C-alpha atoms as a printed R data frame, in Angstrom:
    type eleno elety resid chain resno       x       y       z
1   ATOM     1    CA   MET     A     1 -27.700 -56.963  18.089
2   ATOM     2    CA   SER     A     2 -27.305 -60.474  16.678
3   ATOM     3    CA   SER     A     3 -26.938 -63.514  18.856
4   ATOM     4    CA   PHE     A     4 -24.712 -66.343  17.688
5   ATOM     5    CA   THR     A     5 -25.583 -69.903  18.622
6   ATOM     6    CA   GLU     A     6 -22.294 -71.546  17.673
7   ATOM     7    CA   PRO     A     7 -19.080 -70.865  19.562
8   ATOM     8    CA   PHE     A     8 -16.438 -68.783  17.873
9   ATOM     9    CA   PRO     A     9 -13.462 -70.765  16.586
10  ATOM    10    CA   ARG     A    10 -10.181 -70.649  18.452
11  ATOM    11    CA   ARG     A    11  -6.715 -70.519  16.915
12  ATOM    12    CA   ASP     A    12  -5.882 -74.069  18.013
13  ATOM    13    CA   GLU     A    13  -8.865 -75.455  16.054
14  ATOM    14    CA   PHE     A    14  -7.064 -74.753  12.758
15  ATOM    15    CA   THR     A    15  -4.189 -76.845  11.433
16  ATOM    16    CA   VAL     A    16  -3.341 -74.312   8.713
17  ATOM    17    CA   HIS     A    17  -2.416 -70.716   9.600
18  ATOM    18    CA   TRP     A    18  -1.616 -68.453   6.649
19  ATOM    19    CA   PRO     A    19   0.341 -65.307   7.640
20  ATOM    20    CA   ILE     A    20  -0.555 -61.951   6.124
21  ATOM    21    CA   SER     A    21   1.004 -58.550   6.709
22  ATOM    22    CA   THR     A    22  -1.405 -55.662   6.695
23  ATOM    23    CA   ARG     A    23  -0.771 -52.582   4.593
24  ATOM    24    CA   TRP     A    24  -1.424 -48.915   5.291
25  ATOM    25    CA   SER     A    25  -4.035 -48.926   2.508
26  ATOM    26    CA   ASP     A    26  -6.016 -51.682   4.290
27  ATOM    27    CA   ASN     A    27  -7.255 -49.111   6.819
28  ATOM    28    CA   ASP     A    28 -10.408 -47.199   6.031
29  ATOM    29    CA   VAL     A    29 -11.377 -43.672   7.068
30  ATOM    30    CA   TYR     A    30 -12.501 -45.014  10.458
31  ATOM    31    CA   GLY     A    31  -8.968 -46.202  11.238
32  ATOM    32    CA   HIS     A    32  -9.566 -49.942  11.074
33  ATOM    33    CA   ILE     A    33  -9.115 -52.634   8.450
34  ATOM    34    CA   ASN     A    34 -11.908 -52.276   5.900
35  ATOM    35    CA   ASN     A    35 -14.387 -55.173   5.848
36  ATOM    36    CA   VAL     A    36 -13.696 -56.048   2.212
37  ATOM    37    CA   VAL     A    37 -10.009 -56.638   3.005
38  ATOM    38    CA   HIS     A    38 -10.951 -59.674   5.096
39  ATOM    39    CA   TYR     A    39 -12.360 -61.335   1.968
40  ATOM    40    CA   SER     A    40  -9.135 -60.614   0.101
41  ATOM    41    CA   TRP     A    41  -7.245 -62.313   2.919
42  ATOM    42    CA   PHE     A    42  -9.507 -65.388   2.631
43  ATOM    43    CA   ASP     A    43  -8.819 -65.636  -1.118
44  ATOM    44    CA   THR     A    44  -5.084 -65.162  -0.619
45  ATOM    45    CA   ALA     A    45  -4.894 -67.719   2.185
46  ATOM    46    CA   VAL     A    46  -6.834 -70.505   0.474
47  ATOM    47    CA   ASN     A    47  -5.200 -70.157  -2.938
48  ATOM    48    CA   GLY     A    48  -1.720 -69.659  -1.491
49  ATOM    49    CA   TRP     A    49  -2.100 -72.679   0.758
50  ATOM    50    CA   LEU     A    50  -3.511 -74.864  -2.048
51  ATOM    51    CA   MET     A    51  -0.627 -73.923  -4.331
52  ATOM    52    CA   ARG     A    52   2.028 -74.480  -1.671
53  ATOM    53    CA   ALA     A    53   0.501 -77.739  -0.359
54  ATOM    54    CA   THR     A    54   0.013 -79.323  -3.783
55  ATOM    55    CA   GLY     A    55   2.860 -77.765  -5.760
56  ATOM    56    CA   VAL     A    56   0.325 -76.925  -8.468
57  ATOM    57    CA   ASP     A    57  -0.554 -73.442  -9.681
58  ATOM    58    CA   VAL     A    58  -4.354 -73.362  -9.388
59  ATOM    59    CA   ARG     A    59  -4.492 -70.975 -12.349
60  ATOM    60    CA   GLU     A    60  -3.188 -73.771 -14.583
61  ATOM    61    CA   LEU     A    61  -5.768 -76.408 -13.605
62  ATOM    62    CA   PRO     A    62  -8.524 -77.412 -16.063
63  ATOM    63    CA   ALA     A    63 -11.156 -76.977 -13.332
64  ATOM    64    CA   LEU     A    64 -12.218 -73.549 -12.162
65  ATOM    65    CA   GLY     A    65 -12.948 -72.851  -8.512
66  ATOM    66    CA   LEU     A    66 -15.945 -70.622  -7.845
67  ATOM    67    CA   VAL     A    67 -17.086 -68.967  -4.654
68  ATOM    68    CA   VAL     A    68 -20.837 -69.514  -4.453
69  ATOM    69    CA   GLU     A    69 -21.532 -68.468  -0.883
70  ATOM    70    CA   THR     A    70 -19.719 -66.401   1.735
71  ATOM    71    CA   GLY     A    71 -20.333 -65.036   5.162
72  ATOM    72    CA   CYS     A    72 -18.236 -63.178   7.693
73  ATOM    73    CA   ARG     A    73 -18.742 -62.119  11.291
74  ATOM    74    CA   TYR     A    74 -16.640 -59.177  12.384
75  ATOM    75    CA   LEU     A    75 -15.818 -59.718  16.034
76  ATOM    76    CA   ALA     A    76 -12.961 -57.324  16.783
77  ATOM    77    CA   GLU     A    77 -11.330 -54.370  15.076
78  ATOM    78    CA   LEU     A    78  -7.927 -54.702  13.484
79  ATOM    79    CA   SER     A    79  -5.812 -51.769  12.393
80  ATOM    80    CA   PHE     A    80  -2.542 -51.316  10.495
81  ATOM    81    CA   PRO     A    81   0.099 -52.216  11.457
82  ATOM    82    CA   VAL     A    82  -0.821 -55.690  12.642
83  ATOM    83    CA   ASP     A    83   0.271 -59.122  11.534
84  ATOM    84    CA   VAL     A    84  -2.627 -61.496  11.032
85  ATOM    85    CA   GLU     A    85  -3.020 -65.188  10.378
86  ATOM    86    CA   VAL     A    86  -5.920 -66.726   8.518
87  ATOM    87    CA   GLY     A    87  -6.904 -70.064   9.993
88  ATOM    88    CA   ILE     A    88  -8.085 -72.499   7.311
89  ATOM    89    CA   GLY     A    89 -10.154 -75.559   8.154
90  ATOM    90    CA   LEU     A    90 -12.219 -78.026   6.182
91  ATOM    91    CA   GLU     A    91 -15.906 -77.772   7.018
92  ATOM    92    CA   ARG     A    92 -17.207 -80.086   4.300
93  ATOM    93    CA   LEU     A    93 -15.737 -82.004   1.364
94  ATOM    94    CA   GLY     A    94 -18.276 -82.930  -1.288
95  ATOM    95    CA   GLY     A    95 -18.028 -84.642  -4.658
96  ATOM    96    CA   SER     A    96 -17.551 -81.366  -6.507
97  ATOM    97    CA   SER     A    97 -17.394 -78.774  -3.751
98  ATOM    98    CA   VAL     A    98 -15.397 -77.740  -0.719
99  ATOM    99    CA   THR     A    99 -16.603 -75.688   2.210
100 ATOM   100    CA   TYR     A   100 -13.883 -74.014   4.249
101 ATOM   101    CA   ARG     A   101 -14.139 -72.652   7.757
102 ATOM   102    CA   MET     A   102 -11.892 -69.656   8.189
103 ATOM   103    CA   ALA     A   103 -10.984 -67.130  10.844
104 ATOM   104    CA   VAL     A   104  -8.649 -64.155  11.104
105 ATOM   105    CA   PHE     A   105  -6.433 -63.878  14.156
106 ATOM   106    CA   GLY     A   106  -4.518 -60.688  14.898
107 ATOM   107    CA   ASP     A   107  -1.109 -60.648  16.623
108 ATOM   108    CA   LEU     A   108  -1.265 -64.308  17.711
109 ATOM   109    CA   ALA     A   109  -4.564 -63.819  19.545
110 ATOM   110    CA   ALA     A   110  -6.417 -66.991  20.566
111 ATOM   111    CA   GLU     A   111  -9.792 -65.426  19.730
112 ATOM   112    CA   PRO     A   112 -10.712 -64.465  16.152
113 ATOM   113    CA   ALA     A   113 -11.243 -60.940  14.864
114 ATOM   114    CA   SER     A   114 -13.393 -62.306  12.036
């Protein structure tokens, strides 16, 4: 079992909360949301928020955003049907890069599921 040295983020640590409705197809054969779906939620939340906050379609920008590193800790099971929110926070803003801190919260929980 892994031990984590940093505390898990709480809902109130994020100023942006992007709502996502789960789908039946998000469940895997074990009856919970498949791990890969969490990454889809992260993509949807960041790009949706960027587009809404700036009024610019990121697909039309001359610069291309790349994901060069990811990591995810799965802390609690989620299962359809559940409404989730992806908390988006800025971890680091560099000259040509952005590092986001993100967490998934199910049904308005204070503690993250991932």
